[in-house]
Amino acid sequence: MTAIAVLRGAGRVSQVAEDWAILDSVRRVTLEDAHAASSASAFGGSLVLREMSGALYTYYLNSNHQLVRVKAGGGTAVIATDVRAFSASQKSASTGWLLTISVQTMDGESLSWDVGNGG
C-alpha cells in the first residue's frame, strides 16, 4: 500500500509540473506577441494582437481544449493542450493598453498575468 501511495503522489507531482509547463508556455508566447503588438483587442475568450509588421494573430480555445494561435493569411499553431479556460480583458493604461490574460488547465491549475504595449 505504501508503494501505491508513493506512486500516486509522484504521479500528482508530475501532473502539476506538466500543468505549470503548459501555463508557462502560454504566458511566454502571449508575452512575446503582446510586446511586439501595436494594438490589441480582447473579447473574453479570444485575443487579437496586431504586430508592428502588420501580422494579425488571434488566440482562442477550441472545443478540443487546445489554445490555438491563428495568423491571418495562413498559419495555425496549437500553443497548449489540456486547457479548460482562456480569457483576456483589456483596459486603457497610461502607455496605451493593458491586457490581463488568464489560463486554467483541465486539472484546475491557473495563472493570470498582465502585459501592455509599454512593457
PDB file of C-alpha atoms in Angstrom:
ATOM      1  CA  MET A   1       0.000   0.000   0.000  1.00  0.00           C
ATOM      2  CA  THR A   2       2.837   2.403   0.739  1.00  0.00           C
ATOM      3  CA  ALA A   3       4.299   1.844  -2.720  1.00  0.00           C
ATOM      4  CA  ILE A   4       0.933   2.633  -4.334  1.00  0.00           C
ATOM      5  CA  ALA A   5       0.604   5.824  -2.303  1.00  0.00           C
ATOM      6  CA  VAL A   6       4.115   6.891  -3.289  1.00  0.00           C
ATOM      7  CA  LEU A   7       3.390   6.228  -6.955  1.00  0.00           C
ATOM      8  CA  ARG A   8       0.131   8.176  -6.781  1.00  0.00           C
ATOM      9  CA  GLY A   9       1.946  11.078  -5.139  1.00  0.00           C
ATOM     10  CA  ALA A  10       4.673  11.002  -7.781  1.00  0.00           C
ATOM     11  CA  GLY A  11       2.006  10.952 -10.494  1.00  0.00           C
ATOM     12  CA  ARG A  12       0.338  14.023  -8.990  1.00  0.00           C
ATOM     13  CA  VAL A  13       3.653  15.884  -8.761  1.00  0.00           C
ATOM     14  CA  SER A  14       4.312  15.001 -12.398  1.00  0.00           C
ATOM     15  CA  GLN A  15       0.857  16.292 -13.425  1.00  0.00           C
ATOM     16  CA  VAL A  16       1.342  19.561 -11.557  1.00  0.00           C
ATOM     17  CA  ALA A  17       4.720  20.025 -13.258  1.00  0.00           C
ATOM     18  CA  GLU A  18       3.113  19.373 -16.644  1.00  0.00           C
ATOM     19  CA  ASP A  19       0.319  21.852 -15.893  1.00  0.00           C
ATOM     20  CA  TRP A  20       2.829  24.562 -14.966  1.00  0.00           C
ATOM     21  CA  ALA A  21       4.783  23.854 -18.149  1.00  0.00           C
ATOM     22  CA  ILE A  22       1.549  24.434 -20.097  1.00  0.00           C
ATOM     23  CA  LEU A  23       0.846  27.677 -18.253  1.00  0.00           C
ATOM     24  CA  ASP A  24       4.403  28.928 -18.695  1.00  0.00           C
ATOM     25  CA  SER A  25       4.312  28.149 -22.416  1.00  0.00           C
ATOM     26  CA  VAL A  26       1.115  30.155 -22.890  1.00  0.00           C
ATOM     27  CA  ARG A  27       2.477  33.024 -20.810  1.00  0.00           C
ATOM     28  CA  ARG A  28       5.753  33.123 -22.744  1.00  0.00           C
ATOM     29  CA  VAL A  29       4.133  33.135 -26.212  1.00  0.00           C
ATOM     30  CA  THR A  30       1.459  35.702 -25.365  1.00  0.00           C
ATOM     31  CA  LEU A  31       4.007  37.991 -23.684  1.00  0.00           C
ATOM     32  CA  GLU A  32       6.271  37.902 -26.738  1.00  0.00           C
ATOM     33  CA  ASP A  33       3.409  38.600 -29.130  1.00  0.00           C
ATOM     34  CA  ALA A  34       1.925  41.334 -26.915  1.00  0.00           C
ATOM     35  CA  HIS A  35       5.266  43.127 -26.566  1.00  0.00           C
ATOM     36  CA  ALA A  36       5.556  43.158 -30.371  1.00  0.00           C
ATOM     37  CA  ALA A  37       1.951  44.332 -30.834  1.00  0.00           C
ATOM     38  CA  SER A  38       0.888  47.786 -31.891  1.00  0.00           C
ATOM     39  CA  SER A  39      -2.739  47.092 -30.935  1.00  0.00           C
ATOM     40  CA  ALA A  40      -4.766  44.546 -29.019  1.00  0.00           C
ATOM     41  CA  SER A  41      -8.416  43.560 -28.722  1.00  0.00           C
ATOM     42  CA  ALA A  42      -9.727  41.223 -26.058  1.00  0.00           C
ATOM     43  CA  PHE A  43     -13.188  39.695 -26.204  1.00  0.00           C
ATOM     44  CA  GLY A  44     -13.497  37.316 -23.235  1.00  0.00           C
ATOM     45  CA  GLY A  45     -12.429  34.017 -24.772  1.00  0.00           C
ATOM     46  CA  SER A  46     -10.399  35.462 -27.627  1.00  0.00           C
ATOM     47  CA  LEU A  47      -7.470  37.786 -28.051  1.00  0.00           C
ATOM     48  CA  VAL A  48      -6.390  39.588 -31.218  1.00  0.00           C
ATOM     49  CA  LEU A  49      -2.934  41.149 -31.499  1.00  0.00           C
ATOM     50  CA  ARG A  50      -1.691  43.232 -34.422  1.00  0.00           C
ATOM     51  CA  GLU A  51       2.079  43.382 -34.592  1.00  0.00           C
ATOM     52  CA  MET A  52       4.111  46.324 -35.839  1.00  0.00           C
ATOM     53  CA  SER A  53       4.835  44.310 -39.002  1.00  0.00           C
ATOM     54  CA  GLY A  54       1.097  44.156 -39.717  1.00  0.00           C
ATOM     55  CA  ALA A  55       0.780  40.472 -38.794  1.00  0.00           C
ATOM     56  CA  LEU A  56      -2.521  39.731 -37.085  1.00  0.00           C
ATOM     57  CA  TYR A  57      -2.755  36.911 -34.518  1.00  0.00           C
ATOM     58  CA  THR A  58      -5.930  35.563 -32.951  1.00  0.00           C
ATOM     59  CA  TYR A  59      -5.858  33.353 -29.861  1.00  0.00           C
ATOM     60  CA  TYR A  60      -8.847  31.224 -28.863  1.00  0.00           C
ATOM     61  CA  LEU A  61      -9.701  27.982 -27.084  1.00  0.00           C
ATOM     62  CA  ASN A  62     -11.166  25.318 -29.366  1.00  0.00           C
ATOM     63  CA  SER A  63     -13.588  22.513 -28.451  1.00  0.00           C
ATOM     64  CA  ASN A  64     -10.674  20.064 -28.037  1.00  0.00           C
ATOM     65  CA  HIS A  65      -9.274  22.109 -25.114  1.00  0.00           C
ATOM     66  CA  GLN A  66      -6.435  23.425 -27.260  1.00  0.00           C
ATOM     67  CA  LEU A  67      -5.318  27.032 -27.133  1.00  0.00           C
ATOM     68  CA  VAL A  68      -4.835  27.954 -30.765  1.00  0.00           C
ATOM     69  CA  ARG A  69      -2.987  30.891 -32.319  1.00  0.00           C
ATOM     70  CA  VAL A  70      -4.021  31.737 -35.888  1.00  0.00           C
ATOM     71  CA  LYS A  71      -2.082  34.123 -38.095  1.00  0.00           C
ATOM     72  CA  ALA A  72      -4.299  35.960 -40.552  1.00  0.00           C
ATOM     73  CA  GLY A  73      -3.489  34.863 -44.068  1.00  0.00           C
ATOM     74  CA  GLY A  74      -2.311  31.430 -43.011  1.00  0.00           C
ATOM     75  CA  GLY A  75      -0.594  29.654 -40.177  1.00  0.00           C
ATOM     76  CA  THR A  76      -2.232  27.960 -37.229  1.00  0.00           C
ATOM     77  CA  ALA A  77      -0.382  26.729 -34.160  1.00  0.00           C
ATOM     78  CA  VAL A  78      -1.557  24.887 -31.066  1.00  0.00           C
ATOM     79  CA  ILE A  79       0.044  26.796 -28.193  1.00  0.00           C
ATOM     80  CA  ALA A  80      -1.159  24.442 -25.439  1.00  0.00           C
ATOM     81  CA  THR A  81      -3.354  21.397 -24.894  1.00  0.00           C
ATOM     82  CA  ASP A  82      -5.490  20.377 -21.901  1.00  0.00           C
ATOM     83  CA  VAL A  83      -6.667  23.949 -21.344  1.00  0.00           C
ATOM     84  CA  ARG A  84     -10.024  24.343 -19.568  1.00  0.00           C
ATOM     85  CA  ALA A  85     -10.317  28.115 -19.805  1.00  0.00           C
ATOM     86  CA  PHE A  86      -8.665  31.042 -21.555  1.00  0.00           C
ATOM     87  CA  SER A  87      -9.708  34.649 -21.153  1.00  0.00           C
ATOM     88  CA  ALA A  88      -8.345  38.071 -21.879  1.00  0.00           C
ATOM     89  CA  SER A  89      -9.529  41.511 -20.887  1.00  0.00           C
ATOM     90  CA  GLN A  90      -8.256  44.894 -21.938  1.00  0.00           C
ATOM     91  CA  LYS A  91      -8.207  48.297 -20.316  1.00  0.00           C
ATOM     92  CA  SER A  92      -6.642  51.644 -21.013  1.00  0.00           C
ATOM     93  CA  ALA A  93      -3.333  52.427 -19.375  1.00  0.00           C
ATOM     94  CA  SER A  94      -1.027  55.426 -19.322  1.00  0.00           C
ATOM     95  CA  THR A  95       1.058  53.708 -22.024  1.00  0.00           C
ATOM     96  CA  GLY A  96      -1.924  52.833 -24.237  1.00  0.00           C
ATOM     97  CA  TRP A  97      -3.426  49.465 -23.281  1.00  0.00           C
ATOM     98  CA  LEU A  98      -3.061  46.744 -20.698  1.00  0.00           C
ATOM     99  CA  LEU A  99      -4.157  43.119 -21.094  1.00  0.00           C
ATOM    100  CA  THR A 100      -4.955  40.701 -18.322  1.00  0.00           C
ATOM    101  CA  ILE A 101      -4.664  37.134 -19.584  1.00  0.00           C
ATOM    102  CA  SER A 102      -5.873  34.113 -17.599  1.00  0.00           C
ATOM    103  CA  VAL A 103      -5.441  30.407 -18.329  1.00  0.00           C
ATOM    104  CA  GLN A 104      -6.657  27.335 -16.443  1.00  0.00           C
ATOM    105  CA  THR A 105      -5.644  23.734 -17.143  1.00  0.00           C
ATOM    106  CA  MET A 106      -8.023  20.788 -17.122  1.00  0.00           C
ATOM    107  CA  ASP A 107      -6.663  19.845 -13.674  1.00  0.00           C
ATOM    108  CA  GLY A 108      -7.514  23.257 -12.242  1.00  0.00           C
ATOM    109  CA  GLU A 109      -4.095  24.917 -12.117  1.00  0.00           C
ATOM    110  CA  SER A 110      -4.401  28.545 -13.172  1.00  0.00           C
ATOM    111  CA  LEU A 111      -2.272  31.569 -13.899  1.00  0.00           C
ATOM    112  CA  SER A 112      -3.021  35.218 -14.735  1.00  0.00           C
ATOM    113  CA  TRP A 113      -0.661  37.923 -15.885  1.00  0.00           C
ATOM    114  CA  ASP A 114      -0.719  41.478 -17.194  1.00  0.00           C
ATOM    115  CA  VAL A 115       1.047  42.797 -20.243  1.00  0.00           C
ATOM    116  CA  GLY A 116       0.816  46.123 -22.009  1.00  0.00           C
ATOM    117  CA  ASN A 117       2.195  47.871 -25.019  1.00  0.00           C
ATOM    118  CA  GLY A 118       4.503  49.849 -22.770  1.00  0.00           C
ATOM    119  CA  GLY A 119       6.196  46.849 -21.179  1.00  0.00           C
TER     120      GLY A 119
END
